[in-house]
CSV table of C-alpha atoms in Angstrom, one decimal:
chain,number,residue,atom,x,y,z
A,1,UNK,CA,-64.8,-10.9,-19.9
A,2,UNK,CA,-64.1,-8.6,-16.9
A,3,UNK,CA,-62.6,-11.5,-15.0
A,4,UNK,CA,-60.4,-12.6,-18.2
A,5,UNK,CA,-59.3,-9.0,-18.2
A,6,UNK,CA,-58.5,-9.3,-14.5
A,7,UNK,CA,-56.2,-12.2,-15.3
A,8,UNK,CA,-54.2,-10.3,-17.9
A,9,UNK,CA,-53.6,-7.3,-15.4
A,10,UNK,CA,-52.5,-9.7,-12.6
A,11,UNK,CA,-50.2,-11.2,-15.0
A,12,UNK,CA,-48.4,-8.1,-16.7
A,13,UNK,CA,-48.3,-6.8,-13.0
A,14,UNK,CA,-46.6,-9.8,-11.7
A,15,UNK,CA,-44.4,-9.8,-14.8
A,16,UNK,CA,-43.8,-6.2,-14.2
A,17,UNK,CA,-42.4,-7.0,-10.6
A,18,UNK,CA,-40.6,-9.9,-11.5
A,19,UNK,CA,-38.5,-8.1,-14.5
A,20,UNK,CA,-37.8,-4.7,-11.7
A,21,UNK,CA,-36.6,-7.6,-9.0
A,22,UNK,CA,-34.1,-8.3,-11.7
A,23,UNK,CA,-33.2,-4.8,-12.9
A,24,UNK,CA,-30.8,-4.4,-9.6
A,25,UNK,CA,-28.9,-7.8,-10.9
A,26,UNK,CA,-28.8,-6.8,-14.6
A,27,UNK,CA,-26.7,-3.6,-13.0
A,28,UNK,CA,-24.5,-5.5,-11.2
A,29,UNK,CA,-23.6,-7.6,-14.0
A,30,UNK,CA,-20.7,-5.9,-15.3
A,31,UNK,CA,-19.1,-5.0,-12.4
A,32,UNK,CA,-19.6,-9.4,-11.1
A,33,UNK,CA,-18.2,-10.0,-14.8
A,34,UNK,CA,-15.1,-7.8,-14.0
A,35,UNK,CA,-14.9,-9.3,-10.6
A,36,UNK,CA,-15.0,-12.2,-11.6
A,37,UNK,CA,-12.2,-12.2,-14.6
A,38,UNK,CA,-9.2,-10.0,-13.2
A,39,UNK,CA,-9.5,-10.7,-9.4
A,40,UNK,CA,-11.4,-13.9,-8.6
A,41,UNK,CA,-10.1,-16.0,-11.4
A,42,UNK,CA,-6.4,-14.8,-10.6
A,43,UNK,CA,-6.3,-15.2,-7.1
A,44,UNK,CA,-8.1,-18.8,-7.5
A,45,UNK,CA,-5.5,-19.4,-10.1
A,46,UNK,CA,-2.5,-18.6,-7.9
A,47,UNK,CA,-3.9,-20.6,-4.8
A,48,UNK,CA,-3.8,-23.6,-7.7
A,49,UNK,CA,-0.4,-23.0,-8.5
A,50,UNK,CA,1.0,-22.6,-4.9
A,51,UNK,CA,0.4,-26.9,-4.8
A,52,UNK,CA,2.1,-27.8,-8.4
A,53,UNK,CA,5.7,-27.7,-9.1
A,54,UNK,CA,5.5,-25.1,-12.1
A,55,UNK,CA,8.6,-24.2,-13.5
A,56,UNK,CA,8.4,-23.1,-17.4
A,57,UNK,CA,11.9,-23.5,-18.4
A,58,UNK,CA,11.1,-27.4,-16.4
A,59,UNK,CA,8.3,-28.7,-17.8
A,60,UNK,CA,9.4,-32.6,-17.8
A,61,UNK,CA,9.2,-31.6,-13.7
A,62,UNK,CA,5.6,-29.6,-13.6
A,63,UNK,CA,2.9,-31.5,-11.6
A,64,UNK,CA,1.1,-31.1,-8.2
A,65,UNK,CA,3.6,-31.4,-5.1
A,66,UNK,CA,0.6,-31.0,-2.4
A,67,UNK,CA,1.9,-29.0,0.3
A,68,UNK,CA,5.8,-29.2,-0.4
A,69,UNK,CA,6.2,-25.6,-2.2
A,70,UNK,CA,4.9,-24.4,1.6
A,71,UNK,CA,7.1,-26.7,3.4
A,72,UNK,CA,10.2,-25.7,1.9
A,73,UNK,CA,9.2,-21.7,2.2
A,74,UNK,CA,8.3,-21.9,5.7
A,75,UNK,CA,11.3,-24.5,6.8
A,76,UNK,CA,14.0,-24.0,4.7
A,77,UNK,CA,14.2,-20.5,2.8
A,78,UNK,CA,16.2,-18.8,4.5
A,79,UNK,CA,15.7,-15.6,1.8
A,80,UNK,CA,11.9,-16.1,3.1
A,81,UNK,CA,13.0,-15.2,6.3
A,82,UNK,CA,15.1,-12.3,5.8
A,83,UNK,CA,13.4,-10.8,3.0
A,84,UNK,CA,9.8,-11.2,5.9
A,85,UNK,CA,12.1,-9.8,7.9
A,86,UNK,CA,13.2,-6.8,6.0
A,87,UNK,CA,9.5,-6.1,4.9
A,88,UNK,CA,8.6,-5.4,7.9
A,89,UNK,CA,11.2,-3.1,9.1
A,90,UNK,CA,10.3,-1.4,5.5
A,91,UNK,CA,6.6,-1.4,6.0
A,92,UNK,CA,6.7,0.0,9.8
A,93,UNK,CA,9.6,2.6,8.9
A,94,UNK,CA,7.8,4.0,5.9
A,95,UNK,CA,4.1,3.8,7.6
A,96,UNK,CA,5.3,5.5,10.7
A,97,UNK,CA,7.4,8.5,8.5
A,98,UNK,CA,4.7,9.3,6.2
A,99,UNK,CA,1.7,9.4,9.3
A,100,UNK,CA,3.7,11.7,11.5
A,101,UNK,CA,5.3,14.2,8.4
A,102,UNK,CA,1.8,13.6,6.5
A,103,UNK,CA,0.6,14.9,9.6
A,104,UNK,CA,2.5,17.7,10.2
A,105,UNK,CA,2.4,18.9,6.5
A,106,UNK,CA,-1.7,18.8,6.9
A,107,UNK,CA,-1.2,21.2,9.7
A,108,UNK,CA,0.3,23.6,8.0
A,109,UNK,CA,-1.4,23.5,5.3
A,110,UNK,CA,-4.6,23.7,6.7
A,111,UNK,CA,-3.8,27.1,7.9
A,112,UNK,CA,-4.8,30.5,6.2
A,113,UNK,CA,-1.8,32.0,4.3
A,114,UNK,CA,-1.0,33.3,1.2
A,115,UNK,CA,-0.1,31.1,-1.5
A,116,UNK,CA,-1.6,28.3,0.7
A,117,UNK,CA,-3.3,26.8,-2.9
A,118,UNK,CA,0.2,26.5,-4.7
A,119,UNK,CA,2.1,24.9,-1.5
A,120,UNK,CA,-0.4,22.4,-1.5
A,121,UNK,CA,0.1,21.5,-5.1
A,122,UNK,CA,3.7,21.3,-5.1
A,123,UNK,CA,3.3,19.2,-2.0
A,124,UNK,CA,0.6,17.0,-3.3
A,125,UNK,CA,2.7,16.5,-7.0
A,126,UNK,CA,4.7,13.3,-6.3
A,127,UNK,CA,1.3,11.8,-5.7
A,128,UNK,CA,1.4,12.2,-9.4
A,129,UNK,CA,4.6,10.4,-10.2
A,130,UNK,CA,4.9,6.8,-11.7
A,131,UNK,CA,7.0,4.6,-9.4
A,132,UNK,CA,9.5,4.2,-12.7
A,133,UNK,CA,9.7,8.1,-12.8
A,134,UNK,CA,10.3,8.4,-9.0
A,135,UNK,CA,13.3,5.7,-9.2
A,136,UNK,CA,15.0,7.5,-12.6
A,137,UNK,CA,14.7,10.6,-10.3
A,138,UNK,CA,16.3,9.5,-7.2
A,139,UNK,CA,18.8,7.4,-9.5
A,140,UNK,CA,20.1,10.5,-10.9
A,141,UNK,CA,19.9,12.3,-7.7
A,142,UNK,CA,22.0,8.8,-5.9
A,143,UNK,CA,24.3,8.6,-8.9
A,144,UNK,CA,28.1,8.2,-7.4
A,145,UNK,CA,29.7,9.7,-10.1
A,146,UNK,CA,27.3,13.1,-11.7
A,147,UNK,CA,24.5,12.9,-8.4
A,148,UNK,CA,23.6,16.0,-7.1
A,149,UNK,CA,23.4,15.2,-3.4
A,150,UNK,CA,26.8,14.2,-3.9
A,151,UNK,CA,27.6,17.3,-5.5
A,152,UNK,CA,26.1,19.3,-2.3
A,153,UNK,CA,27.5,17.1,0.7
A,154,UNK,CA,30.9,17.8,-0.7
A,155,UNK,CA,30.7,21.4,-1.4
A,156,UNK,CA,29.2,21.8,2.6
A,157,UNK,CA,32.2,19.9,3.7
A,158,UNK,CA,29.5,17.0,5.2
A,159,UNK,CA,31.9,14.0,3.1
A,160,UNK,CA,35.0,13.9,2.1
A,161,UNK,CA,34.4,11.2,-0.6
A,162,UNK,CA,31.6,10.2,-3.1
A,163,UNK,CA,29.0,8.0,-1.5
A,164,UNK,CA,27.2,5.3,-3.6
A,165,UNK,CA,23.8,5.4,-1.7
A,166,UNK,CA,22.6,2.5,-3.1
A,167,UNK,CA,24.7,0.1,-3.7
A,168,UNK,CA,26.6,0.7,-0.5
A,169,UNK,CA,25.6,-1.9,2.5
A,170,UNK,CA,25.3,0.8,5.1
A,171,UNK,CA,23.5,3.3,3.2
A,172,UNK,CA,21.3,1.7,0.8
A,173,UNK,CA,18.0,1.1,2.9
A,174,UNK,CA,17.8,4.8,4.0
A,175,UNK,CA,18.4,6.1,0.9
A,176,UNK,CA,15.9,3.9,-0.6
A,177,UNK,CA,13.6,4.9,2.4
A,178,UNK,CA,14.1,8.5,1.3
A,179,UNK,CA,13.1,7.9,-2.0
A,180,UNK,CA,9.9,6.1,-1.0
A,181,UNK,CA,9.1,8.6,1.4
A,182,UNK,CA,9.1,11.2,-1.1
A,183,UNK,CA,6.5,9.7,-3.2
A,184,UNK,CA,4.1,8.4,0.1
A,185,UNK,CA,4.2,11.6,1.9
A,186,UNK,CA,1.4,13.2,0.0
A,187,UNK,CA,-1.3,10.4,0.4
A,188,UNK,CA,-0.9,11.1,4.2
A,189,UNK,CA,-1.1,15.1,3.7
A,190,UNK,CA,-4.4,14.9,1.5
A,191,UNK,CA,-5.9,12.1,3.7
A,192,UNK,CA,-5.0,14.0,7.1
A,193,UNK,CA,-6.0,17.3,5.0
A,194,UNK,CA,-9.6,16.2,4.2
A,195,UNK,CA,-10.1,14.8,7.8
A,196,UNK,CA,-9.2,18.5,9.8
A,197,UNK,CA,-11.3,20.4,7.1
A,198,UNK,CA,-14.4,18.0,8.6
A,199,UNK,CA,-13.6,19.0,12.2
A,200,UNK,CA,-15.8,21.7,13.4
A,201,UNK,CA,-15.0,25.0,14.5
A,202,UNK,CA,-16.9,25.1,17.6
A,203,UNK,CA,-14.6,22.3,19.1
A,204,UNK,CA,-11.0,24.8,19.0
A,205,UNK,CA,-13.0,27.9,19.2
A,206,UNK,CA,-14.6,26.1,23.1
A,207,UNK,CA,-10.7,24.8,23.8
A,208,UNK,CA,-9.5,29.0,23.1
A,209,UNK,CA,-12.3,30.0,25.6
A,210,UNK,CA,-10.7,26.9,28.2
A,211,UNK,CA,-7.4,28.5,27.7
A,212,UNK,CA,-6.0,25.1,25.8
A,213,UNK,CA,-2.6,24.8,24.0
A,214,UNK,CA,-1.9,24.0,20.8
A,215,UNK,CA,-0.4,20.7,22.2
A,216,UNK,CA,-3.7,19.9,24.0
A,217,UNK,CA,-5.9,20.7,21.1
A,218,UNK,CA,-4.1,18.4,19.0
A,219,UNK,CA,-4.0,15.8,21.6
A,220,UNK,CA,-8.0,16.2,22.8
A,221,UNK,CA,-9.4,17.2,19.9
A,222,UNK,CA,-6.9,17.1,16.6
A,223,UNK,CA,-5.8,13.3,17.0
A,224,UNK,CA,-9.2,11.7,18.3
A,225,UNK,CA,-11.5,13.0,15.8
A,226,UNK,CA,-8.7,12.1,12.8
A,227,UNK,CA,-8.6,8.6,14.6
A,228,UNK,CA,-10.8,6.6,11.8
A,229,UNK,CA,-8.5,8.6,8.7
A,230,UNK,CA,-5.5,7.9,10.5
A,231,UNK,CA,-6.7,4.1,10.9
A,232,UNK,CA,-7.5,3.6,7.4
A,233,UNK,CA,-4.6,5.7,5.6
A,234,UNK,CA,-2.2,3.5,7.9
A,235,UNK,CA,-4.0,-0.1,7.1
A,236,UNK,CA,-4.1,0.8,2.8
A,237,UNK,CA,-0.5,2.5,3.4
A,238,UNK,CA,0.7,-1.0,5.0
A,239,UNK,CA,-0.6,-3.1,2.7
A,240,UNK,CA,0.9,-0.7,-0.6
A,241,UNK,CA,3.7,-0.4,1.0
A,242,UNK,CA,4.3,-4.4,1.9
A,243,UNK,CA,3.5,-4.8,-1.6
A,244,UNK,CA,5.9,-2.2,-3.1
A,245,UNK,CA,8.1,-3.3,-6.0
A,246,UNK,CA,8.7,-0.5,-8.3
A,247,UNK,CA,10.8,1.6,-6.5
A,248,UNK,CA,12.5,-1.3,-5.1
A,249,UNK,CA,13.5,-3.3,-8.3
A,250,UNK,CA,14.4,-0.1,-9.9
A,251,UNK,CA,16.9,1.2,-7.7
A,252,UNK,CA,18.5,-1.2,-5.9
A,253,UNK,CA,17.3,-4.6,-7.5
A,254,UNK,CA,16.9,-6.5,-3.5
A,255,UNK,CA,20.4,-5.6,-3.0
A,256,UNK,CA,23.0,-5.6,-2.1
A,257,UNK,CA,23.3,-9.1,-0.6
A,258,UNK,CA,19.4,-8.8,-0.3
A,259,UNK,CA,19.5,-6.2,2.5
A,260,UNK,CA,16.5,-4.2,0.6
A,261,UNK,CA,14.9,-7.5,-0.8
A,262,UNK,CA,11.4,-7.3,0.5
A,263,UNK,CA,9.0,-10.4,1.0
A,264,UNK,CA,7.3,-9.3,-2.6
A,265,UNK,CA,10.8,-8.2,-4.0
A,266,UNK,CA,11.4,-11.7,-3.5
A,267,UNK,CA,8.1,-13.2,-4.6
A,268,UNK,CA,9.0,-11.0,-8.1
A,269,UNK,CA,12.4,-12.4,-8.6
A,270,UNK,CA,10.9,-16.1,-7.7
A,271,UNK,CA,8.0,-16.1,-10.3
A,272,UNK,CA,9.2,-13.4,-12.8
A,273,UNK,CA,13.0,-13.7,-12.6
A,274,UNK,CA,13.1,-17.5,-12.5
A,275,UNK,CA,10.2,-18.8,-14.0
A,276,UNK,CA,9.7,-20.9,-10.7
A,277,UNK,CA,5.7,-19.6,-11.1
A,278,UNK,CA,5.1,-22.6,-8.3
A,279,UNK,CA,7.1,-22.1,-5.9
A,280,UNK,CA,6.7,-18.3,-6.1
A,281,UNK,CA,2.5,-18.7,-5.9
A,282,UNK,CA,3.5,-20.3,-2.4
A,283,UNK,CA,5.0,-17.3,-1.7
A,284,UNK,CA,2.0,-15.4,-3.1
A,285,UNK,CA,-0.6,-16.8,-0.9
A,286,UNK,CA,1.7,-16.6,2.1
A,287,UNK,CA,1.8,-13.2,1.7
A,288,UNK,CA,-2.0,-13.1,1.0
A,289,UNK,CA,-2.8,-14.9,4.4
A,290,UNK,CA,-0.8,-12.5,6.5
A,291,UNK,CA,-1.9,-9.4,5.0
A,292,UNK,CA,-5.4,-10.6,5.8
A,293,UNK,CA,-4.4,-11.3,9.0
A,294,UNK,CA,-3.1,-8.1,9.8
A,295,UNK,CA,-6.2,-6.3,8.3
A,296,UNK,CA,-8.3,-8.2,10.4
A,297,UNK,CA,-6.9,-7.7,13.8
A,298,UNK,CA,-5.3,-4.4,13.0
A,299,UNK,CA,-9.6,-2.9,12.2
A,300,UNK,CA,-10.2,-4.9,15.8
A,301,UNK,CA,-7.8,-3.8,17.7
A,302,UNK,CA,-8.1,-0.1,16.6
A,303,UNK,CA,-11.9,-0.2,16.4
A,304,UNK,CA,-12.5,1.5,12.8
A,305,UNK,CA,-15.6,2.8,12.8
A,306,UNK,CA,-16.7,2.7,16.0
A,307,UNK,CA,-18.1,5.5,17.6
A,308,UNK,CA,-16.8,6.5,20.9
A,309,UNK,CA,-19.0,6.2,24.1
């Protein structure tokens, strides 16, 4: 009897174990099942399509093509080019205004002063706004005609002459830049924010016993201990930014003559625009590759994460 009982303890205690081995799994479930269904099956789903010739309003043409959708981007787009081309100059431009004006606006407002909670809020509130808001704010604000920058260049005597900032060739990019800047500006000031409240004290209070500058505590001390924030605000930036459409399609549309048509402006008017969902997948997992590229050797070159020696 006692060894009969011994059995059935060994057995509920092995059942036991096996059932909490699997609790951790059971947890996981939902979040593999959500994995799974809006990012997995997708991104398989595109790399499919980036081989077949699928064109909707076609369908007497659809059927796989092998490599031919990546041999005509990479050979003979020439918008491919340019709009590559014009992403970059967007991404590095926008990247490089937000880090150093995100960074001066955490400065200041990581000083004591009064109303110091309210500046931050009005700083941090485009954070807030939908891309569609931000473009039927600067649209109104760019408008030729009844736009108020307009109105206040020509009353301080700066023109002589109603501008059209975005449709004009020469102006369109930097006004769109503006725009863009106005909305990506606070990510940089709350990121840079958080990472100077987790400095210590001790560090500037040591550099004001040395008799350091303001210059050389942000250089020795400021910049090196924000190095991992400003790493990873820069790479997530880049990669938003690159994939920007919003703002873009709003306002300007990829023109004029595609001067503001971005690599995913381009991949949107492919797919979305003209129903070419084959040809514009190509595009797609172009794009993909060279993002993950640039994540890859941007976290090696930079060394995120790694402590310093």
């Amino acid at each position: 009897m006692a060894l009969g009982k011994g059995r059935k303890s060994s057995r509920k205690s092995v059942s036991l174990m096996s059932s909490k081995s699997k609790l951790p799994y059971i947890y996981l479930l939902p979040a593999m099942i959500f994995f799974i269904l809006f990012m997995a099956y997708p991104i398989l789903n595109v790399f499919f399509y980036s081989f077949q010739n699928y064109n909707i309003t076609k369908p007497y043409l659809n059927g796989f093509v092998g490599i031919k959708n990546f041999v005509q981007v990479l050979s003979q787009d020439a918008v491919f080019k340019s709009s590559l081309l014009v992403s970059l100059k967007w991404v590095v431009s926008q990247v490089l205004l937000q880090l150093i004006l995100g960074l001066f606006v955490a400065l200041i407002l990581n000083q004591d002063f009064a109303g110091r909670g309210m500046c931050r809020a009005v700083v941090f509130a485009p954070w807030a706004v939908s891309g569609v808001l931000t473009s039927m704010l600067w649209a109104l604000i760019y408008n030729e005609n009844m736009g108020v920058l307009n109105d206040i260049l020509l009353k301080i005597g700066l023109i002589d002459t109603r501008v059209a900032w975005v449709s004009s060739y020469d102006t369109t990019f930097w006004a769109l830049s503006v725009a863009e800047l106005w909305r990506g500006l606070p990510f940089f000031s709350i990121m840079l924010l958080a990472g100077l409240q987790g400095i210590s004290l001790d560090m500037y209070e040591a550099a004001d016993v040395d008799g350091c500058s303001r210059w050389q505590r942000l250089v020795y001390i400021t910049l090196p201990q924000l190095k991992n924030t400003i790493v990873l605000s820069t790479l997530l930036r880049a990669v938003w930014e690159f994939n920007n459409v919003d703002v873009i399609y709003n306002l300007t549309g990829g023109g004029p003559v595609n001067q503001t048509t971005t690599l995913t402006m381009y991949l949107t008017q492919t797919a979305v625009r003209d129903n070419n969902f084959g040809y514009g997948s190509a595009i797609a997992v172009i794009a993909f590759l060279l993002l993950s590229v640039f994540a890859a050797l941007y976290i090696k070159l930079t060394g995120f994460s790694k402590e310093e020696e």
